[in-house]
mmCIF file with all atom_site columns, C-alpha atoms in Angstrom:
data_model
loop_
_atom_site.group_PDB
_atom_site.id
_atom_site.type_symbol
_atom_site.label_atom_id
_atom_site.label_alt_id
_atom_site.label_comp_id
_atom_site.label_asym_id
_atom_site.label_entity_id
_atom_site.label_seq_id
_atom_site.pdbx_PDB_ins_code
_atom_site.Cartn_x
_atom_site.Cartn_y
_atom_site.Cartn_z
_atom_site.occupancy
_atom_site.B_iso_or_equiv
_atom_site.pdbx_formal_charge
_atom_site.auth_seq_id
_atom_site.auth_comp_id
_atom_site.auth_asym_id
_atom_site.auth_atom_id
_atom_site.pdbx_PDB_model_num
ATOM 1   C CA . MET E 1 1   ? 29.632  -11.232 24.606  1.00 46.00 ? 1   MET E CA 1
ATOM 2   C CA . LEU E 1 2   ? 27.143  -9.925  22.019  1.00 61.00 ? 2   LEU E CA 1
ATOM 3   C CA . LEU E 1 3   ? 25.281  -7.904  23.445  1.00 66.00 ? 3   LEU E CA 1
ATOM 4   C CA . LEU E 1 4   ? 22.328  -6.866  21.063  1.00 77.00 ? 4   LEU E CA 1
ATOM 5   C CA . THR E 1 5   ? 20.630  -3.791  22.001  1.00 88.00 ? 5   THR E CA 1
ATOM 6   C CA . TYR E 1 6   ? 16.597  -3.450  20.473  1.00 87.00 ? 6   TYR E CA 1
ATOM 7   C CA . HIS E 1 7   ? 17.914  -0.443  17.994  1.00 85.00 ? 7   HIS E CA 1
ATOM 8   C CA . ASP E 1 8   ? 21.075  -2.599  16.888  1.00 87.00 ? 8   ASP E CA 1
ATOM 9   C CA . ALA E 1 9   ? 18.972  -5.455  16.278  1.00 87.00 ? 9   ALA E CA 1
ATOM 10  C CA . ILE E 1 10  ? 16.421  -2.581  13.842  1.00 89.00 ? 10  ILE E CA 1
ATOM 11  C CA . GLN E 1 11  ? 19.118  -2.033  12.434  1.00 89.00 ? 11  GLN E CA 1
ATOM 12  C CA . TRP E 1 12  ? 20.678  -5.248  11.118  1.00 88.00 ? 12  TRP E CA 1
ATOM 13  C CA . LEU E 1 13  ? 17.023  -6.037  9.956   1.00 90.00 ? 13  LEU E CA 1
ATOM 14  C CA . LYS E 1 14  ? 17.215  -3.101  7.405   1.00 92.00 ? 14  LYS E CA 1
ATOM 15  C CA . GLY E 1 15  ? 20.225  -4.314  5.707   1.00 91.00 ? 15  GLY E CA 1
ATOM 16  C CA . PHE E 1 16  ? 17.983  -6.782  4.595   1.00 92.00 ? 16  PHE E CA 1
ATOM 17  C CA . MET E 1 17  ? 14.782  -5.116  2.739   1.00 93.00 ? 17  MET E CA 1
ATOM 18  C CA . LEU E 1 18  ? 13.441  -6.544  -0.093  1.00 92.00 ? 18  LEU E CA 1
ATOM 19  C CA . ILE E 1 19  ? 13.691  -4.139  -3.275  1.00 91.00 ? 19  ILE E CA 1
ATOM 20  C CA . CYS E 1 20  ? 11.071  -3.371  -5.199  1.00 91.00 ? 20  CYS E CA 1
ATOM 21  C CA . PRO E 1 21  ? 11.296  -5.504  -8.535  1.00 93.00 ? 21  PRO E CA 1
ATOM 22  C CA . SER E 1 22  ? 8.639   -2.441  -10.301 1.00 92.00 ? 22  SER E CA 1
ATOM 23  C CA . LYS E 1 23  ? 10.678  0.210   -8.762  1.00 89.00 ? 23  LYS E CA 1
ATOM 24  C CA . ARG E 1 24  ? 14.385  -1.850  -10.461 1.00 91.00 ? 24  ARG E CA 1
ATOM 25  C CA . LEU E 1 25  ? 12.976  -2.301  -13.437 1.00 93.00 ? 25  LEU E CA 1
ATOM 26  C CA . LEU E 1 26  ? 10.449  0.077   -14.476 1.00 91.00 ? 26  LEU E CA 1
ATOM 27  C CA . HIS E 1 27  ? 11.115  3.030   -11.384 1.00 88.00 ? 27  HIS E CA 1
ATOM 28  C CA . ILE E 1 28  ? 7.310   2.967   -10.772 1.00 89.00 ? 28  ILE E CA 1
ATOM 29  C CA . GLU E 1 29  ? 6.725   2.582   -7.293  1.00 90.00 ? 29  GLU E CA 1
ATOM 30  C CA . CYS E 1 30  ? 3.560   -0.727  -7.140  1.00 93.00 ? 30  CYS E CA 1
ATOM 31  C CA . PRO E 1 31  ? 0.718   -0.559  -4.150  1.00 95.00 ? 31  PRO E CA 1
ATOM 32  C CA . GLY E 1 32  ? 3.187   -2.405  -1.668  1.00 95.00 ? 32  GLY E CA 1
ATOM 33  C CA . CYS E 1 33  ? 5.736   0.107   -1.761  1.00 93.00 ? 33  CYS E CA 1
ATOM 34  C CA . GLY E 1 34  ? 6.820   2.172   1.473   1.00 94.00 ? 34  GLY E CA 1
ATOM 35  C CA . PHE E 1 35  ? 5.361   -1.283  3.404   1.00 96.00 ? 35  PHE E CA 1
ATOM 36  C CA . GLN E 1 36  ? 8.917   -2.355  4.170   1.00 96.00 ? 36  GLN E CA 1
ATOM 37  C CA . ARG E 1 37  ? 9.589   1.080   5.326   1.00 96.00 ? 37  ARG E CA 1
ATOM 38  C CA . SER E 1 38  ? 6.608   2.030   7.730   1.00 97.00 ? 38  SER E CA 1
ATOM 39  C CA . PHE E 1 39  ? 6.970   -1.246  9.197   1.00 96.00 ? 39  PHE E CA 1
ATOM 40  C CA . PHE E 1 40  ? 10.335  -0.163  10.244  1.00 96.00 ? 40  PHE E CA 1
ATOM 41  C CA . ALA E 1 41  ? 9.288   3.648   11.185  1.00 96.00 ? 41  ALA E CA 1
ATOM 42  C CA . LEU E 1 42  ? 6.577   1.714   13.496  1.00 96.00 ? 42  LEU E CA 1
ATOM 43  C CA . LEU E 1 43  ? 9.277   -0.746  14.924  1.00 94.00 ? 43  LEU E CA 1
ATOM 44  C CA . ASP E 1 44  ? 11.444  3.006   15.817  1.00 93.00 ? 44  ASP E CA 1
ATOM 45  C CA . GLY E 1 45  ? 8.396   4.685   17.084  1.00 94.00 ? 45  GLY E CA 1
ATOM 46  C CA . ASN E 1 46  ? 7.860   6.881   14.462  1.00 96.00 ? 46  ASN E CA 1
ATOM 47  C CA . PHE E 1 47  ? 3.715   6.659   13.802  1.00 95.00 ? 47  PHE E CA 1
ATOM 48  C CA . ASN E 1 48  ? 3.335   9.273   11.611  1.00 96.00 ? 48  ASN E CA 1
ATOM 49  C CA . LYS E 1 49  ? 6.036   8.288   9.285   1.00 97.00 ? 49  LYS E CA 1
ATOM 50  C CA . SER E 1 50  ? 4.808   4.686   9.437   1.00 97.00 ? 50  SER E CA 1
ATOM 51  C CA . LEU E 1 51  ? 1.388   5.879   8.598   1.00 96.00 ? 51  LEU E CA 1
ATOM 52  C CA . GLN E 1 52  ? 2.552   8.589   5.696   1.00 95.00 ? 52  GLN E CA 1
ATOM 53  C CA . LEU E 1 53  ? 4.979   5.467   4.153   1.00 95.00 ? 53  LEU E CA 1
ATOM 54  C CA . TYR E 1 54  ? 1.750   3.035   3.871   1.00 97.00 ? 54  TYR E CA 1
ATOM 55  C CA . PRO E 1 55  ? -1.151  4.162   5.563   1.00 97.00 ? 55  PRO E CA 1
ATOM 56  C CA . ALA E 1 56  ? -2.439  0.265   5.071   1.00 98.00 ? 56  ALA E CA 1
ATOM 57  C CA . MET E 1 57  ? -0.172  -0.557  7.853   1.00 97.00 ? 57  MET E CA 1
ATOM 58  C CA . LEU E 1 58  ? -1.837  -0.312  10.917  1.00 96.00 ? 58  LEU E CA 1
ATOM 59  C CA . PRO E 1 59  ? -5.090  -2.439  9.515   1.00 98.00 ? 59  PRO E CA 1
ATOM 60  C CA . ILE E 1 60  ? -3.121  -4.527  8.524   1.00 98.00 ? 60  ILE E CA 1
ATOM 61  C CA . LEU E 1 61  ? -1.204  -5.613  12.014  1.00 98.00 ? 61  LEU E CA 1
ATOM 62  C CA . LEU E 1 62  ? -4.695  -5.531  12.595  1.00 98.00 ? 62  LEU E CA 1
ATOM 63  C CA . LEU E 1 63  ? -6.032  -7.952  11.328  1.00 98.00 ? 63  LEU E CA 1
ATOM 64  C CA . ILE E 1 64  ? -3.320  -10.016 11.645  1.00 98.00 ? 64  ILE E CA 1
ATOM 65  C CA . ALA E 1 65  ? -3.901  -9.680  15.329  1.00 98.00 ? 65  ALA E CA 1
ATOM 66  C CA . PHE E 1 66  ? -7.520  -10.613 15.203  1.00 98.00 ? 66  PHE E CA 1
ATOM 67  C CA . THR E 1 67  ? -6.957  -13.230 13.091  1.00 98.00 ? 67  THR E CA 1
ATOM 68  C CA . ILE E 1 68  ? -4.499  -14.879 15.382  1.00 98.00 ? 68  ILE E CA 1
ATOM 69  C CA . LEU E 1 69  ? -7.244  -13.866 17.841  1.00 98.00 ? 69  LEU E CA 1
ATOM 70  C CA . HIS E 1 70  ? -10.466 -15.777 16.065  1.00 97.00 ? 70  HIS E CA 1
ATOM 71  C CA . ILE E 1 71  ? -8.525  -18.836 15.185  1.00 96.00 ? 71  ILE E CA 1
ATOM 72  C CA . LYS E 1 72  ? -7.402  -19.177 18.876  1.00 97.00 ? 72  LYS E CA 1
ATOM 73  C CA . TYR E 1 73  ? -11.326 -18.128 20.108  1.00 96.00 ? 73  TYR E CA 1
ATOM 74  C CA . GLN E 1 74  ? -13.912 -18.909 17.543  1.00 96.00 ? 74  GLN E CA 1
ATOM 75  C CA . PHE E 1 75  ? -15.744 -15.442 17.525  1.00 96.00 ? 75  PHE E CA 1
ATOM 76  C CA . SER E 1 76  ? -19.391 -16.316 16.092  1.00 96.00 ? 76  SER E CA 1
ATOM 77  C CA . PHE E 1 77  ? -18.599 -13.440 13.174  1.00 96.00 ? 77  PHE E CA 1
ATOM 78  C CA . GLY E 1 78  ? -15.109 -13.202 13.167  1.00 96.00 ? 78  GLY E CA 1
ATOM 79  C CA . ALA E 1 79  ? -15.114 -14.788 9.359   1.00 96.00 ? 79  ALA E CA 1
ATOM 80  C CA . VAL E 1 80  ? -17.322 -11.870 8.552   1.00 97.00 ? 80  VAL E CA 1
ATOM 81  C CA . ILE E 1 81  ? -14.637 -8.774  10.258  1.00 97.00 ? 81  ILE E CA 1
ATOM 82  C CA . ILE E 1 82  ? -12.177 -10.460 8.443   1.00 98.00 ? 82  ILE E CA 1
ATOM 83  C CA . LYS E 1 83  ? -13.613 -10.598 5.166   1.00 98.00 ? 83  LYS E CA 1
ATOM 84  C CA . TYR E 1 84  ? -14.760 -6.911  6.318   1.00 98.00 ? 84  TYR E CA 1
ATOM 85  C CA . PHE E 1 85  ? -11.304 -5.736  7.160   1.00 97.00 ? 85  PHE E CA 1
ATOM 86  C CA . PHE E 1 86  ? -9.431  -7.336  4.059   1.00 98.00 ? 86  PHE E CA 1
ATOM 87  C CA . ILE E 1 87  ? -11.661 -4.964  2.169   1.00 99.00 ? 87  ILE E CA 1
ATOM 88  C CA . LEU E 1 88  ? -10.914 -1.825  4.205   1.00 98.00 ? 88  LEU E CA 1
ATOM 89  C CA . ILE E 1 89  ? -7.366  -3.155  3.578   1.00 99.00 ? 89  ILE E CA 1
ATOM 90  C CA . ALA E 1 90  ? -7.750  -3.245  -0.471  1.00 98.00 ? 90  ALA E CA 1
ATOM 91  C CA . VAL E 1 91  ? -9.649  0.533   -0.463  1.00 99.00 ? 91  VAL E CA 1
ATOM 92  C CA . ILE E 1 92  ? -6.849  2.254   1.628   1.00 98.00 ? 92  ILE E CA 1
ATOM 93  C CA . ILE E 1 93  ? -4.576  0.641   -0.519  1.00 98.00 ? 93  ILE E CA 1
ATOM 94  C CA . LEU E 1 94  ? -6.154  1.816   -3.857  1.00 98.00 ? 94  LEU E CA 1
ATOM 95  C CA . ALA E 1 95  ? -6.945  5.246   -2.402  1.00 97.00 ? 95  ALA E CA 1
ATOM 96  C CA . PHE E 1 96  ? -3.878  5.526   -1.476  1.00 96.00 ? 96  PHE E CA 1
ATOM 97  C CA . TYR E 1 97  ? -2.002  4.748   -4.709  1.00 95.00 ? 97  TYR E CA 1
ATOM 98  C CA . ILE E 1 98  ? -4.487  6.647   -6.724  1.00 94.00 ? 98  ILE E CA 1
ATOM 99  C CA . TYR E 1 99  ? -3.532  9.748   -4.549  1.00 93.00 ? 99  TYR E CA 1
ATOM 100 C CA . LYS E 1 100 ? 0.383   8.982   -5.141  1.00 91.00 ? 100 LYS E CA 1
ATOM 101 C CA . ILE E 1 101 ? -0.102  9.023   -9.312  1.00 89.00 ? 101 ILE E CA 1
ATOM 102 C CA . MET E 1 102 ? -2.017  12.557  -8.897  1.00 89.00 ? 102 MET E CA 1
ATOM 103 C CA . ASN E 1 103 ? 0.387   13.708  -6.814  1.00 90.00 ? 103 ASN E CA 1
ATOM 104 C CA . GLN E 1 104 ? 3.646   12.125  -9.002  1.00 84.00 ? 104 GLN E CA 1
ATOM 105 C CA . LYS E 1 105 ? 5.264   10.066  -6.149  1.00 80.00 ? 105 LYS E CA 1
ATOM 106 C CA . ILE E 1 106 ? 5.136   6.726   -7.982  1.00 76.00 ? 106 ILE E CA 1
ATOM 107 C CA . PHE E 1 107 ? 8.322   8.144   -10.548 1.00 76.00 ? 107 PHE E CA 1
ATOM 108 C CA . CYS E 1 108 ? 11.299  7.212   -8.551  1.00 68.00 ? 108 CYS E CA 1
#
């Protein structure tokens, strides 16, 4: 009998993490680097580490949840809220990438 616990499943999934082409070829992190690690940190229950690795993770997950609810319930201002979510996420990603550049954390 195969018994797979939550922790075992997360560890198994970590073996399939994708390698960033920018990081691999140019040795420079892209604005999306850290997303997968942040997601797995969140699944492990490490909220602080998740935010440190990729601060836009929580707004992205909230956007996905809200979009699913909007599709199901057709909120009157749902499209506007989704648009502002996208803007917020873009600002967070850009600000975090500029922070990494200023602190020379983009070079691997």
